[in-house]
Tab-separated table of C-alpha atoms in Angstrom:
chain	number	residue	atom	x	y	z
A	1	MET	CA	0.317	0.161	-0.028
A	2	LEU	CA	1.109	3.618	-0.631
A	3	LEU	CA	0.272	6.605	1.694
A	4	LYS	CA	1.102	10.059	0.487
A	5	LEU	CA	3.463	12.504	2.836
A	6	SER	CA	1.498	14.015	5.586
A	7	THR	CA	-1.761	13.140	4.450
A	8	ALA	CA	-4.559	11.738	6.646
A	9	ARG	CA	-5.713	8.097	5.336
A	10	ASN	CA	-8.220	5.963	6.886
A	11	ARG	CA	-7.314	1.967	7.260
A	12	PRO	CA	-9.499	-0.863	7.654
A	13	ILE	CA	-8.221	-3.395	9.694
A	14	LEU	CA	-9.621	-7.158	9.983
A	15	MET	CA	-9.351	-8.551	13.757
A	16	VAL	CA	-9.846	-11.927	14.243
A	17	ASP	CA	-10.788	-14.138	17.542
A	18	SER	CA	-7.766	-15.688	19.013
A	19	VAL	CA	-9.537	-18.904	19.779
A	20	ASP	CA	-10.617	-20.089	16.088
A	21	HIS	CA	-8.297	-17.513	14.365
A	22	VAL	CA	-11.092	-17.268	11.887
A	23	THR	CA	-14.068	-15.349	13.295
A	24	GLY	CA	-14.044	-11.278	13.088
A	25	LYS	CA	-13.808	-10.279	16.855
A	26	THR	CA	-16.363	-7.409	17.701
A	27	GLY	CA	-16.155	-5.011	20.341
A	28	LEU	CA	-12.264	-4.781	20.966
A	29	THR	CA	-10.086	-2.011	22.181
A	30	LEU	CA	-6.993	-1.314	19.725
A	31	THR	CA	-3.717	-0.995	21.183
A	32	ILE	CA	-1.568	0.298	18.099
A	33	THR	CA	1.954	0.864	17.834
A	34	ALA	CA	4.024	2.115	14.794
A	35	SER	CA	7.276	2.470	13.209
A	36	LYS	CA	8.412	5.222	10.894
A	37	ASP	CA	10.794	4.051	8.205
A	38	GLY	CA	12.584	1.530	10.180
A	39	ALA	CA	12.495	3.479	13.503
A	40	ALA	CA	11.639	1.649	16.960
A	41	PHE	CA	7.971	0.981	17.441
A	42	ALA	CA	6.084	3.486	19.358
A	43	SER	CA	2.416	4.174	20.730
A	44	ILE	CA	0.182	5.903	18.769
A	45	THR	CA	-3.618	6.748	19.377
A	46	PRO	CA	-5.643	7.131	16.041
A	47	THR	CA	-9.278	7.445	15.990
A	48	VAL	CA	-10.801	3.935	16.211
A	49	THR	CA	-14.018	3.042	14.494
A	50	GLU	CA	-15.546	-0.482	14.538
A	51	LEU	CA	-17.149	-1.257	11.343
A	52	ALA	CA	-18.823	-4.767	11.955
A	53	THR	CA	-17.821	-8.193	12.065
A	54	GLY	CA	-14.397	-7.762	13.016
A	55	TRP	CA	-13.618	-4.840	10.824
A	56	TYR	CA	-11.893	-1.964	12.484
A	57	ASN	CA	-11.290	1.690	10.772
A	58	VAL	CA	-7.926	3.011	11.592
A	59	ALA	CA	-7.945	7.039	10.906
A	60	LEU	CA	-4.205	7.887	10.719
A	61	THR	CA	-3.465	11.542	11.042
A	62	THR	CA	-0.849	13.918	9.325
A	63	THR	CA	1.215	12.930	12.290
A	64	HIS	CA	1.149	9.256	11.709
A	65	THR	CA	2.424	9.912	7.729
A	66	ASN	CA	4.654	12.875	8.413
A	67	THR	CA	8.006	10.823	7.473
A	68	LEU	CA	9.226	9.317	4.081
A	69	GLY	CA	9.926	5.206	3.988
A	70	ALA	CA	8.116	2.607	5.603
A	71	LEU	CA	5.336	3.193	8.221
A	72	ALA	CA	4.786	-0.532	10.103
A	73	LEU	CA	1.730	-1.171	12.492
A	74	HIS	CA	1.413	-3.520	14.831
A	75	ILE	CA	-2.253	-4.048	16.589
A	76	THR	CA	-3.310	-5.812	19.244
A	77	ALA	CA	-6.739	-6.377	21.696
A	78	THR	CA	-7.682	-8.813	24.192
A	79	GLY	CA	-8.983	-11.963	22.911
A	80	ALA	CA	-7.988	-11.110	19.331
A	81	ASP	CA	-4.881	-11.999	17.519
A	82	PRO	CA	-2.641	-9.536	16.982
A	83	THR	CA	-2.430	-8.035	13.076
A	84	ASP	CA	0.272	-6.219	11.337
A	85	TRP	CA	0.203	-4.153	8.318
A	86	ALA	CA	2.608	-1.836	6.305
A	87	ASP	CA	2.720	0.961	3.837
A	88	GLU	CA	5.254	3.077	2.329
A	89	VAL	CA	4.949	7.135	2.863
A	90	LEU	CA	5.876	8.844	-0.612
A	91	THR	CA	6.127	12.363	-1.652
A	92	ALA	CA	3.291	11.796	-4.208
A	93	LEU	CA	1.206	8.790	-5.325
A	94	PRO	CA	1.594	7.437	-8.716
A	95	GLY	CA	0.220	9.546	-11.412
A	96	GLU	CA	0.330	12.829	-9.332
A	97	ALA	CA	3.098	15.554	-9.973
A	98	ASP	CA	5.963	15.161	-7.415
A	99	ALA	CA	7.719	18.530	-6.650
A	100	ASN	CA	11.076	16.387	-6.398
A	101	VAL	CA	10.090	15.128	-9.439
A	102	ALA	CA	9.539	18.327	-11.198
A	103	ALA	CA	12.622	20.036	-9.770
A	104	ILE	CA	14.824	17.098	-11.528
A	105	LYS	CA	13.139	17.358	-14.755
A	106	ALA	CA	13.668	21.309	-14.509
A	107	LYS	CA	16.946	20.383	-14.638
A	108	THR	CA	17.712	18.008	-16.816
A	109	ASP	CA	15.440	19.840	-19.703
A	110	ASN	CA	18.631	22.211	-19.793
A	111	LEU	CA	21.188	19.070	-20.828
A	112	PRO	CA	22.361	18.891	-24.320
A	113	ALA	CA	20.285	17.257	-26.845
A	114	SER	CA	22.863	14.750	-27.680
A	115	PRO	CA	25.607	14.637	-25.207
A	116	ALA	CA	29.244	13.579	-26.141
A	117	ALA	CA	29.638	9.840	-26.760
A	118	VAL	CA	31.371	7.453	-24.699
A	119	SER	CA	34.327	7.111	-27.290
A	120	ASP	CA	34.943	11.026	-26.398
A	121	ILE	CA	35.915	10.443	-22.858
A	122	PRO	CA	39.659	10.183	-22.224
A	123	THR	CA	41.016	6.996	-21.682
A	124	ALA	CA	43.325	6.812	-18.378
A	125	ILE	CA	46.266	6.561	-20.857
A	126	GLN	CA	45.493	9.692	-22.355
A	127	ASN	CA	44.706	11.535	-19.183
A	128	ALA	CA	48.588	10.544	-18.063
A	129	ASP	CA	49.814	11.374	-21.283
A	130	ALA	CA	48.062	14.793	-21.349
A	131	LEU	CA	49.457	15.208	-17.462
A	132	LEU	CA	53.005	14.403	-18.622
A	133	LYS	CA	53.000	16.312	-21.515
A	134	ARG	CA	51.200	19.615	-19.664
A	135	ASP	CA	53.445	22.847	-19.855
A	136	MET	CA	54.091	23.467	-15.980
A	137	SER	CA	54.083	27.179	-16.894
A	138	ALA	CA	50.407	27.070	-17.260
A	139	VAL	CA	49.964	25.931	-13.551
A	140	THR	CA	49.115	28.080	-10.920
A	141	GLY	CA	48.488	27.896	-7.273
A	142	GLU	CA	50.744	25.266	-6.487
A	143	ALA	CA	51.222	24.203	-2.945
A	144	SER	CA	55.171	24.122	-1.663
A	145	ARG	CA	55.417	20.499	-1.659
A	146	SER	CA	53.793	19.705	-4.645
A	147	PRO	CA	55.015	17.646	-7.389
A	148	LEU	CA	55.137	20.361	-9.389
A	149	ASN	CA	57.557	22.158	-7.443
A	150	ALA	CA	59.849	18.751	-6.818
A	151	LEU	CA	59.822	18.516	-10.774
A	152	ARG	CA	61.209	22.086	-10.927
A	153	PHE	CA	64.272	21.286	-9.727
A	154	LEU	CA	64.779	18.510	-12.482
A	155	ARG	CA	63.633	21.005	-15.224
A	156	ASN	CA	64.052	24.332	-14.019
A	157	ARG	CA	66.986	26.838	-13.599
A	158	TRP	CA	68.303	26.829	-10.081
A	159	ALA	CA	71.405	28.361	-8.530
A	160	ILE	CA	73.282	27.892	-5.160
A	161	VAL	CA	74.479	31.289	-3.940
A	162	THR	CA	75.976	31.479	-0.673
A	163	GLY	CA	74.797	28.664	1.188
A	164	THR	CA	71.163	28.749	-0.295
A	165	LEU	CA	69.967	26.789	-3.076
A	166	THR	CA	67.021	28.718	-5.287
A	167	VAL	CA	64.840	26.759	-7.891
A	168	TYR	CA	62.949	29.100	-10.241
A	169	LYS	CA	59.659	28.788	-11.676
A	170	GLU	CA	59.273	28.603	-15.331
A	171	ASP	CA	60.040	31.857	-16.290
A	172	GLY	CA	63.761	31.363	-15.070
A	173	THR	CA	63.713	34.591	-12.594
A	174	THR	CA	60.883	34.254	-10.307
A	175	ALA	CA	61.783	32.091	-7.095
A	176	SER	CA	59.709	28.680	-6.772
A	177	TRP	CA	61.577	27.567	-3.304
A	178	SER	CA	64.765	27.766	-1.866
A	179	GLY	CA	66.586	26.134	0.851
A	180	PRO	CA	70.078	25.966	2.489
A	181	VAL	CA	72.537	23.859	1.107
A	182	HIS	CA	74.648	21.697	3.919
A	183	THR	CA	78.422	21.134	3.024
A	184	THR	CA	81.537	19.229	4.517
A	185	PRO	CA	85.007	19.479	3.440
A	186	GLN	CA	85.278	15.891	1.913
A	187	ASP	CA	82.202	16.047	0.105
A	188	PRO	CA	80.862	19.608	-0.698
A	189	THR	CA	77.077	19.262	-1.048
A	190	THR	CA	75.496	16.747	1.355
A	191	GLY	CA	71.927	18.083	1.099
A	192	ILE	CA	69.618	20.352	0.769
A	193	ASP	CA	66.598	21.283	2.943
A	194	PRO	CA	63.576	22.818	1.015
A	195	THR	CA	61.344	25.101	2.844
């Protein structure tokens, strides 16, 4: 069964005798618990009207149907078998206009009539090749310890002046990073610590 979100709804329930499990049981006071969208069962008190021959009308209010998802009821009464039923609470019933669907449709209606074919999507190899061939001078906003700054030492101009190594950007004049050069008498350059 389906229910619309925050809409009152009547539900007929059949209660049968707990002795023969067949005969409709009349004159009952129903105890009803509900679970909304998988939450723990909790007591609810909808208006219950006895119809006839063991049938009772349970009048669910908008408070009972205010949560999307499964709505399960467990109903008991002295002298009757317990009964259960479940509904699904939706934003709209089948065939009705749904605000969510309308919003999605409005966005998808603006998509191109013929999107790019799957064959136009670059492969992993094409992406890797494009990355390796990209001109480093076209990249901006890199972090100080980015792969780009590491590669600059291999490809760009660098210089050691008074114990400090400076690696330059692609223009050859703007410093990219620098660090002190550590030396010993036996091995003039023993390490570089970039800042």
